Short mmCIF file of N, CA, C and O in Angstrom, two decimals:
data_model
loop_
_atom_site.label_atom_id
_atom_site.label_comp_id
_atom_site.label_asym_id
_atom_site.label_seq_id
_atom_site.Cartn_x
_atom_site.Cartn_y
_atom_site.Cartn_z
N MET W 5 -3.99 -13.36 7.93
CA MET W 5 -4.18 -11.91 8.01
C MET W 5 -3.21 -11.20 7.06
O MET W 5 -2.07 -11.61 6.90
N TRP W 6 -3.70 -10.13 6.48
CA TRP W 6 -2.88 -9.40 5.52
C TRP W 6 -1.63 -8.81 6.14
O TRP W 6 -0.63 -8.62 5.45
N GLN W 7 -1.65 -8.51 7.44
CA GLN W 7 -0.48 -7.91 8.09
C GLN W 7 0.75 -8.82 8.02
O GLN W 7 1.88 -8.34 8.03
N MET W 8 0.53 -10.11 7.93
CA MET W 8 1.65 -11.06 7.86
C MET W 8 2.38 -10.97 6.52
O MET W 8 3.52 -11.42 6.41
N LYS W 9 1.77 -10.37 5.51
CA LYS W 9 2.39 -10.21 4.20
C LYS W 9 3.39 -9.06 4.17
O LYS W 9 4.25 -9.00 3.27
N ILE W 10 3.27 -8.13 5.10
CA ILE W 10 4.04 -6.88 5.05
C ILE W 10 5.54 -7.10 4.89
O ILE W 10 6.15 -6.51 3.99
N PRO W 11 6.20 -7.93 5.71
CA PRO W 11 7.66 -8.05 5.58
C PRO W 11 8.11 -8.52 4.19
O PRO W 11 9.19 -8.14 3.73
N TYR W 12 7.29 -9.30 3.51
CA TYR W 12 7.64 -9.83 2.20
C TYR W 12 7.37 -8.84 1.08
O TYR W 12 7.85 -9.01 -0.04
N LEU W 13 6.58 -7.81 1.37
CA LEU W 13 6.17 -6.87 0.33
C LEU W 13 6.83 -5.50 0.43
O LEU W 13 6.61 -4.66 -0.45
N ILE W 14 7.63 -5.25 1.45
CA ILE W 14 8.33 -3.96 1.55
C ILE W 14 9.20 -3.77 0.31
O ILE W 14 9.95 -4.65 -0.10
N GLY W 15 9.06 -2.60 -0.32
CA GLY W 15 9.82 -2.29 -1.52
C GLY W 15 9.22 -2.84 -2.80
O GLY W 15 9.77 -2.63 -3.88
N GLN W 16 8.07 -3.50 -2.71
CA GLN W 16 7.43 -4.12 -3.87
C GLN W 16 6.17 -3.35 -4.27
O GLN W 16 5.52 -2.73 -3.43
N PRO W 17 5.80 -3.43 -5.55
CA PRO W 17 4.52 -2.84 -5.97
C PRO W 17 3.37 -3.67 -5.43
O PRO W 17 3.39 -4.91 -5.50
N ILE W 18 2.38 -2.98 -4.86
CA ILE W 18 1.24 -3.66 -4.26
C ILE W 18 -0.06 -2.97 -4.66
O ILE W 18 -0.07 -1.81 -5.06
N GLY W 19 -1.14 -3.70 -4.51
CA GLY W 19 -2.48 -3.15 -4.57
C GLY W 19 -3.05 -3.21 -3.17
O GLY W 19 -2.81 -4.16 -2.43
N VAL W 20 -3.79 -2.18 -2.79
CA VAL W 20 -4.41 -2.12 -1.46
C VAL W 20 -5.91 -2.02 -1.65
O VAL W 20 -6.38 -1.15 -2.39
N SER W 21 -6.64 -2.91 -1.03
CA SER W 21 -8.10 -2.78 -1.05
C SER W 21 -8.56 -2.32 0.33
O SER W 21 -8.07 -2.80 1.35
N PHE W 22 -9.49 -1.38 0.31
CA PHE W 22 -9.97 -0.77 1.55
C PHE W 22 -11.34 -1.32 1.92
O PHE W 22 -12.07 -1.86 1.08
N MET W 23 -11.70 -1.17 3.17
CA MET W 23 -12.98 -1.64 3.69
C MET W 23 -14.17 -1.00 2.97
O MET W 23 -15.22 -1.61 2.87
N ASP W 24 -13.98 0.22 2.45
CA ASP W 24 -15.09 0.92 1.79
C ASP W 24 -15.27 0.53 0.32
O ASP W 24 -16.08 1.10 -0.38
N GLY W 25 -14.48 -0.44 -0.16
CA GLY W 25 -14.61 -0.91 -1.52
C GLY W 25 -13.71 -0.22 -2.52
O GLY W 25 -13.68 -0.59 -3.69
N THR W 26 -12.97 0.79 -2.10
CA THR W 26 -12.04 1.47 -2.99
C THR W 26 -10.67 0.79 -2.89
O THR W 26 -10.47 -0.14 -2.11
N GLY W 27 -9.73 1.29 -3.67
CA GLY W 27 -8.39 0.73 -3.64
C GLY W 27 -7.38 1.71 -4.16
O GLY W 27 -7.72 2.77 -4.68
N THR W 28 -6.12 1.34 -4.02
CA THR W 28 -5.02 2.14 -4.55
C THR W 28 -3.87 1.19 -4.85
O THR W 28 -3.91 0.01 -4.52
N SER W 29 -2.85 1.73 -5.48
CA SER W 29 -1.66 0.93 -5.75
C SER W 29 -0.43 1.81 -5.65
O SER W 29 -0.50 3.03 -5.76
N GLY W 30 0.69 1.17 -5.43
CA GLY W 30 1.96 1.87 -5.31
C GLY W 30 3.01 0.92 -4.78
O GLY W 30 2.83 -0.30 -4.79
N VAL W 31 4.10 1.47 -4.30
CA VAL W 31 5.18 0.68 -3.73
C VAL W 31 5.08 0.78 -2.21
O VAL W 31 4.99 1.88 -1.66
N LEU W 32 5.08 -0.37 -1.55
CA LEU W 32 5.01 -0.39 -0.09
C LEU W 32 6.37 0.02 0.47
O LEU W 32 7.36 -0.69 0.31
N CYS W 33 6.43 1.19 1.10
CA CYS W 33 7.68 1.71 1.63
C CYS W 33 7.97 1.17 3.03
O CYS W 33 9.10 0.76 3.31
N SER W 34 6.96 1.18 3.90
CA SER W 34 7.17 0.71 5.26
C SER W 34 5.82 0.58 5.96
O SER W 34 4.78 0.90 5.41
N ALA W 35 5.90 0.09 7.19
CA ALA W 35 4.71 -0.05 8.04
C ALA W 35 5.19 0.07 9.48
O ALA W 35 6.31 -0.35 9.80
N ASP W 36 4.35 0.63 10.34
CA ASP W 36 4.77 0.83 11.73
C ASP W 36 3.86 0.12 12.74
O ASP W 36 3.91 0.42 13.93
N GLY W 37 3.03 -0.79 12.28
CA GLY W 37 2.11 -1.47 13.19
C GLY W 37 0.74 -0.83 13.27
O GLY W 37 -0.20 -1.45 13.76
N GLN W 38 0.62 0.41 12.79
CA GLN W 38 -0.66 1.09 12.77
C GLN W 38 -0.99 1.65 11.39
O GLN W 38 -2.16 1.86 11.07
N LYS W 39 0.05 1.92 10.60
CA LYS W 39 -0.15 2.52 9.28
C LYS W 39 0.78 1.89 8.26
O LYS W 39 1.89 1.48 8.59
N LEU W 40 0.28 1.82 7.02
CA LEU W 40 1.10 1.48 5.87
C LEU W 40 1.54 2.77 5.21
O LEU W 40 0.76 3.73 5.13
N TYR W 41 2.75 2.79 4.69
CA TYR W 41 3.27 3.94 3.95
C TYR W 41 3.53 3.49 2.52
O TYR W 41 4.36 2.61 2.28
N VAL W 42 2.77 4.07 1.59
CA VAL W 42 2.79 3.64 0.20
C VAL W 42 3.18 4.81 -0.69
O VAL W 42 2.58 5.89 -0.62
N MET W 43 4.21 4.60 -1.53
CA MET W 43 4.61 5.61 -2.51
C MET W 43 3.69 5.48 -3.72
O MET W 43 3.63 4.43 -4.35
N GLU W 44 2.98 6.57 -4.01
CA GLU W 44 2.03 6.57 -5.12
C GLU W 44 2.42 7.62 -6.15
O GLU W 44 2.96 8.66 -5.81
N TYR W 45 2.12 7.32 -7.38
CA TYR W 45 2.31 8.27 -8.48
C TYR W 45 1.18 9.28 -8.46
O TYR W 45 0.01 8.90 -8.35
N LEU W 46 1.51 10.57 -8.56
CA LEU W 46 0.49 11.61 -8.62
C LEU W 46 0.26 12.03 -10.06
O LEU W 46 -0.80 11.77 -10.63
N TYR W 47 1.24 12.68 -10.67
CA TYR W 47 1.18 13.06 -12.08
C TYR W 47 2.53 13.62 -12.49
O TYR W 47 3.34 13.99 -11.65
N HIS W 48 2.75 13.64 -13.80
CA HIS W 48 3.98 14.13 -14.41
C HIS W 48 5.19 13.49 -13.74
O HIS W 48 5.40 12.30 -13.91
N THR W 49 5.96 14.22 -12.94
CA THR W 49 7.13 13.65 -12.27
C THR W 49 6.95 13.65 -10.75
O THR W 49 7.93 13.62 -10.01
N GLN W 50 5.71 13.70 -10.29
CA GLN W 50 5.46 13.81 -8.86
C GLN W 50 4.96 12.50 -8.25
O GLN W 50 4.07 11.85 -8.80
N PHE W 51 5.56 12.16 -7.13
CA PHE W 51 5.18 11.00 -6.34
C PHE W 51 4.97 11.47 -4.90
O PHE W 51 5.51 12.49 -4.50
N ALA W 52 4.21 10.72 -4.13
CA ALA W 52 3.98 11.09 -2.73
C ALA W 52 3.88 9.81 -1.90
O ALA W 52 3.35 8.79 -2.37
N ILE W 53 4.38 9.87 -0.69
CA ILE W 53 4.18 8.77 0.25
C ILE W 53 2.89 9.07 1.00
O ILE W 53 2.76 10.11 1.65
N LYS W 54 1.95 8.16 0.87
CA LYS W 54 0.67 8.30 1.56
C LYS W 54 0.60 7.27 2.67
O LYS W 54 1.20 6.20 2.58
N GLN W 55 -0.11 7.60 3.72
CA GLN W 55 -0.23 6.67 4.85
C GLN W 55 -1.68 6.25 5.03
O GLN W 55 -2.59 7.04 4.86
N TYR W 56 -1.84 4.96 5.32
CA TYR W 56 -3.16 4.38 5.48
C TYR W 56 -3.23 3.60 6.78
O TYR W 56 -2.37 2.76 7.05
N GLU W 57 -4.23 3.88 7.58
CA GLU W 57 -4.39 3.22 8.87
C GLU W 57 -4.87 1.79 8.66
O GLU W 57 -5.68 1.51 7.78
N TYR W 58 -4.33 0.88 9.47
CA TYR W 58 -4.64 -0.54 9.35
C TYR W 58 -6.14 -0.82 9.35
O TYR W 58 -6.60 -1.65 8.60
N GLN W 59 -6.90 -0.13 10.19
CA GLN W 59 -8.33 -0.45 10.31
C GLN W 59 -9.12 -0.11 9.06
O GLN W 59 -10.25 -0.54 8.91
N THR W 60 -8.52 0.66 8.12
CA THR W 60 -9.20 0.99 6.87
C THR W 60 -8.90 -0.01 5.76
O THR W 60 -9.51 0.04 4.70
N ILE W 61 -7.95 -0.92 6.01
CA ILE W 61 -7.46 -1.83 4.97
C ILE W 61 -8.11 -3.20 5.08
O ILE W 61 -8.19 -3.78 6.16
N GLN W 62 -8.56 -3.69 3.93
CA GLN W 62 -9.13 -5.03 3.87
C GLN W 62 -8.06 -6.06 3.50
O GLN W 62 -8.00 -7.13 4.06
N ASP W 63 -7.18 -5.71 2.52
CA ASP W 63 -6.15 -6.65 2.09
C ASP W 63 -5.08 -5.89 1.31
O ASP W 63 -5.31 -4.78 0.84
N ILE W 64 -3.89 -6.51 1.21
CA ILE W 64 -2.84 -6.01 0.33
C ILE W 64 -2.39 -7.19 -0.53
O ILE W 64 -2.33 -8.32 -0.05
N LEU W 65 -2.12 -6.90 -1.79
CA LEU W 65 -1.73 -7.95 -2.73
C LEU W 65 -0.54 -7.51 -3.54
O LEU W 65 -0.46 -6.35 -3.97
N PRO W 66 0.40 -8.43 -3.78
CA PRO W 66 1.52 -8.09 -4.66
C PRO W 66 1.04 -8.00 -6.10
O PRO W 66 0.06 -8.65 -6.48
N PHE W 67 1.72 -7.20 -6.89
CA PHE W 67 1.41 -7.15 -8.32
C PHE W 67 1.80 -8.47 -8.95
O PHE W 67 2.85 -9.02 -8.63
N PRO W 68 0.99 -8.97 -9.87
CA PRO W 68 1.37 -10.20 -10.57
C PRO W 68 2.45 -9.89 -11.60
O PRO W 68 2.62 -8.74 -12.03
N GLY W 69 3.19 -10.90 -12.00
CA GLY W 69 4.19 -10.72 -13.03
C GLY W 69 3.55 -10.52 -14.39
O GLY W 69 2.41 -10.91 -14.63
N CYS W 70 4.26 -9.89 -15.28
CA CYS W 70 3.77 -9.69 -16.65
C CYS W 70 3.93 -11.00 -17.44
O CYS W 70 4.88 -11.73 -17.23
N GLN W 71 2.99 -11.23 -18.34
CA GLN W 71 3.06 -12.45 -19.16
C GLN W 71 3.20 -12.11 -20.62
O GLN W 71 2.71 -11.18 -21.09
#
């Protein structure tokens, strides 16, 4: 289950895929058992922490390293 990845990914850049086929990316800030909190870039110098409910999430993946 993707929830087991959470402790290893806190503070790391991740991709999130949702049940509806969309996705997002950002830094995983925290999780409370019901929601993920992800810092996302908006534009220019603005960032926002967005929250996503577990039931909307299909998977979370760490960013791969650059080659």
